[in-house]
XYZ file of N, CA and C in Angstrom:
195
model
N 99.723 -33.408 156.119
C 98.901 -34.137 157.071
C 98.060 -33.121 157.835
N 96.747 -33.316 157.883
C 95.866 -32.381 158.567
C 95.389 -32.922 159.902
N 95.318 -34.226 160.029
C 94.858 -34.840 161.273
C 95.990 -34.838 162.300
N 95.662 -34.416 163.509
C 96.657 -34.409 164.586
C 96.871 -35.828 165.108
N 98.094 -36.120 165.470
C 98.452 -37.405 166.052
C 98.542 -37.209 167.561
N 97.970 -38.124 168.306
C 98.022 -38.046 169.763
C 99.321 -38.693 170.236
N 100.221 -37.863 170.699
C 101.581 -38.291 171.021
C 101.630 -39.368 172.096
N 100.706 -39.350 173.020
C 100.743 -40.313 174.120
C 100.097 -41.647 173.787
N 99.467 -41.741 172.626
C 98.852 -43.010 172.237
C 99.277 -43.466 170.842
N 100.021 -42.646 170.131
C 100.393 -42.959 168.751
C 101.286 -44.192 168.675
N 101.036 -44.978 167.661
C 101.891 -46.130 167.383
C 103.089 -45.665 166.557
N 104.043 -46.543 166.413
C 105.192 -46.227 165.573
C 104.742 -45.975 164.140
N 103.797 -46.757 163.651
C 103.298 -46.563 162.286
C 102.655 -45.191 162.116
N 101.902 -44.749 163.103
C 101.271 -43.431 163.022
C 102.317 -42.323 163.028
N 103.332 -42.469 163.845
C 104.389 -41.458 163.895
C 105.176 -41.411 162.595
N 105.333 -42.538 161.942
C 106.071 -42.588 160.675
C 105.367 -41.805 159.572
N 104.098 -41.522 159.732
C 103.345 -40.762 158.731
C 103.758 -39.294 158.694
N 104.424 -38.835 159.734
C 104.871 -37.447 159.797
C 106.081 -37.288 158.884
N 106.041 -36.297 158.007
C 107.146 -36.049 157.098
C 108.439 -35.824 157.881
N 109.475 -36.557 157.517
C 110.771 -36.409 158.169
C 110.970 -37.297 159.383
N 109.937 -38.019 159.784
C 110.041 -38.922 160.932
C 110.027 -40.352 160.396
N 111.168 -40.973 160.393
C 111.281 -42.326 159.872
C 111.180 -43.368 160.970
N 111.582 -44.571 160.629
C 111.509 -45.694 161.564
C 112.269 -45.427 162.852
N 113.491 -44.946 162.726
C 114.341 -44.749 163.905
C 113.755 -43.710 164.862
N 113.258 -42.617 164.312
C 112.708 -41.557 165.160
C 111.371 -41.973 165.780
N 110.562 -42.685 165.016
C 109.291 -43.176 165.558
C 109.556 -44.162 166.689
N 110.501 -45.054 166.476
C 110.856 -46.023 167.514
C 111.396 -45.321 168.759
N 112.245 -44.315 168.561
C 112.825 -43.590 169.691
C 111.747 -42.864 170.489
N 110.760 -42.323 169.804
C 109.677 -41.601 170.478
C 108.854 -42.542 171.338
N 108.485 -43.679 170.787
C 107.688 -44.649 171.547
C 108.509 -45.221 172.699
N 109.768 -45.502 172.463
C 110.639 -46.030 173.517
C 110.775 -44.999 174.651
N 110.968 -43.739 174.299
C 111.075 -42.683 175.305
C 109.788 -42.610 176.128
N 108.661 -42.651 175.464
C 107.366 -42.597 176.160
C 107.201 -43.797 177.085
N 107.593 -44.971 176.624
C 107.479 -46.179 177.448
C 108.380 -46.102 178.686
N 109.553 -45.512 178.529
C 110.512 -45.436 179.632
C 110.228 -44.293 180.608
N 109.670 -43.189 180.109
C 109.514 -41.982 180.925
C 108.067 -41.621 181.228
N 107.133 -42.366 180.684
C 105.725 -42.047 180.892
C 105.212 -41.077 179.836
N 103.958 -40.727 179.976
C 103.310 -39.861 178.998
C 104.001 -38.506 178.910
N 103.971 -37.960 177.709
C 104.470 -36.608 177.501
C 103.515 -35.644 178.193
N 104.060 -34.724 178.962
C 103.251 -33.725 179.663
C 103.084 -32.458 178.836
N 104.031 -32.214 177.934
C 103.946 -31.068 177.032
C 104.787 -31.362 175.792
N 104.545 -30.604 174.745
C 105.228 -30.849 173.478
C 106.735 -30.609 173.556
N 107.165 -29.756 174.466
C 108.595 -29.473 174.575
C 109.403 -30.688 175.020
N 108.757 -31.672 175.609
C 109.467 -32.895 176.002
C 109.961 -33.676 174.794
N 109.420 -33.403 173.622
C 109.906 -34.058 172.407
C 111.394 -33.756 172.227
N 111.815 -32.584 172.689
C 113.232 -32.213 172.597
C 114.132 -33.172 173.368
N 113.579 -33.891 174.329
C 114.358 -34.818 175.153
C 114.525 -36.195 174.521
N 113.807 -36.465 173.435
C 113.924 -37.765 172.768
C 115.284 -37.817 172.076
N 116.100 -38.812 172.401
C 117.438 -38.902 171.811
C 117.394 -39.022 170.289
N 118.287 -38.287 169.630
C 118.438 -38.416 168.190
C 117.636 -37.442 167.350
N 116.774 -36.643 167.963
C 115.967 -35.702 167.198
C 116.735 -34.412 166.957
N 116.678 -33.937 165.737
C 117.231 -32.618 165.442
C 116.161 -31.572 165.726
N 116.563 -30.333 165.788
C 115.618 -29.247 166.036
C 114.569 -29.177 164.925
N 114.962 -29.453 163.706
C 114.024 -29.430 162.578
C 112.978 -30.522 162.744
N 113.404 -31.711 163.112
C 112.453 -32.812 163.280
C 111.515 -32.577 164.449
N 112.030 -32.076 165.549
C 111.134 -31.820 166.680
C 110.128 -30.743 166.311
N 110.555 -29.761 165.548
C 109.635 -28.714 165.110
C 108.516 -29.262 164.250
N 108.852 -30.167 163.333
C 107.831 -30.785 162.479
C 106.857 -31.605 163.311
N 107.393 -32.376 164.237
C 106.543 -33.239 165.049
C 105.627 -32.417 165.948
N 106.146 -31.366 166.534
C 105.338 -30.528 167.430
C 104.137 -29.918 166.714
N 104.270 -29.661 165.420
C 103.180 -29.050 164.652
C 102.018 -30.000 164.404
N 102.269 -31.294 164.449
C 101.222 -32.246 164.059
C 100.763 -33.157 165.188
N 101.208 -32.892 166.415
C 100.793 -33.749 167.526
C 99.965 -32.984 168.547
N 99.146 -33.723 169.223
C 98.413 -33.276 170.401
C 98.788 -34.216 171.529
N 98.504 -33.796 172.731
C 98.752 -34.655 173.879
C 97.450 -35.306 174.253
């Protein structure tokens, strides 16, 4: 994937396009954003419940705020 995904506006479907990010992780990311507000930095992805270090690393590479 070459196009960056905007983490604060991405839909679950857009997040699912990231390799290794399935339905559960996409849902958790959107739910976390809805409950805690916009992500202020990429390191906040580490706070999303259920993400492994490998998955957060993949997501951080393809998202913008």
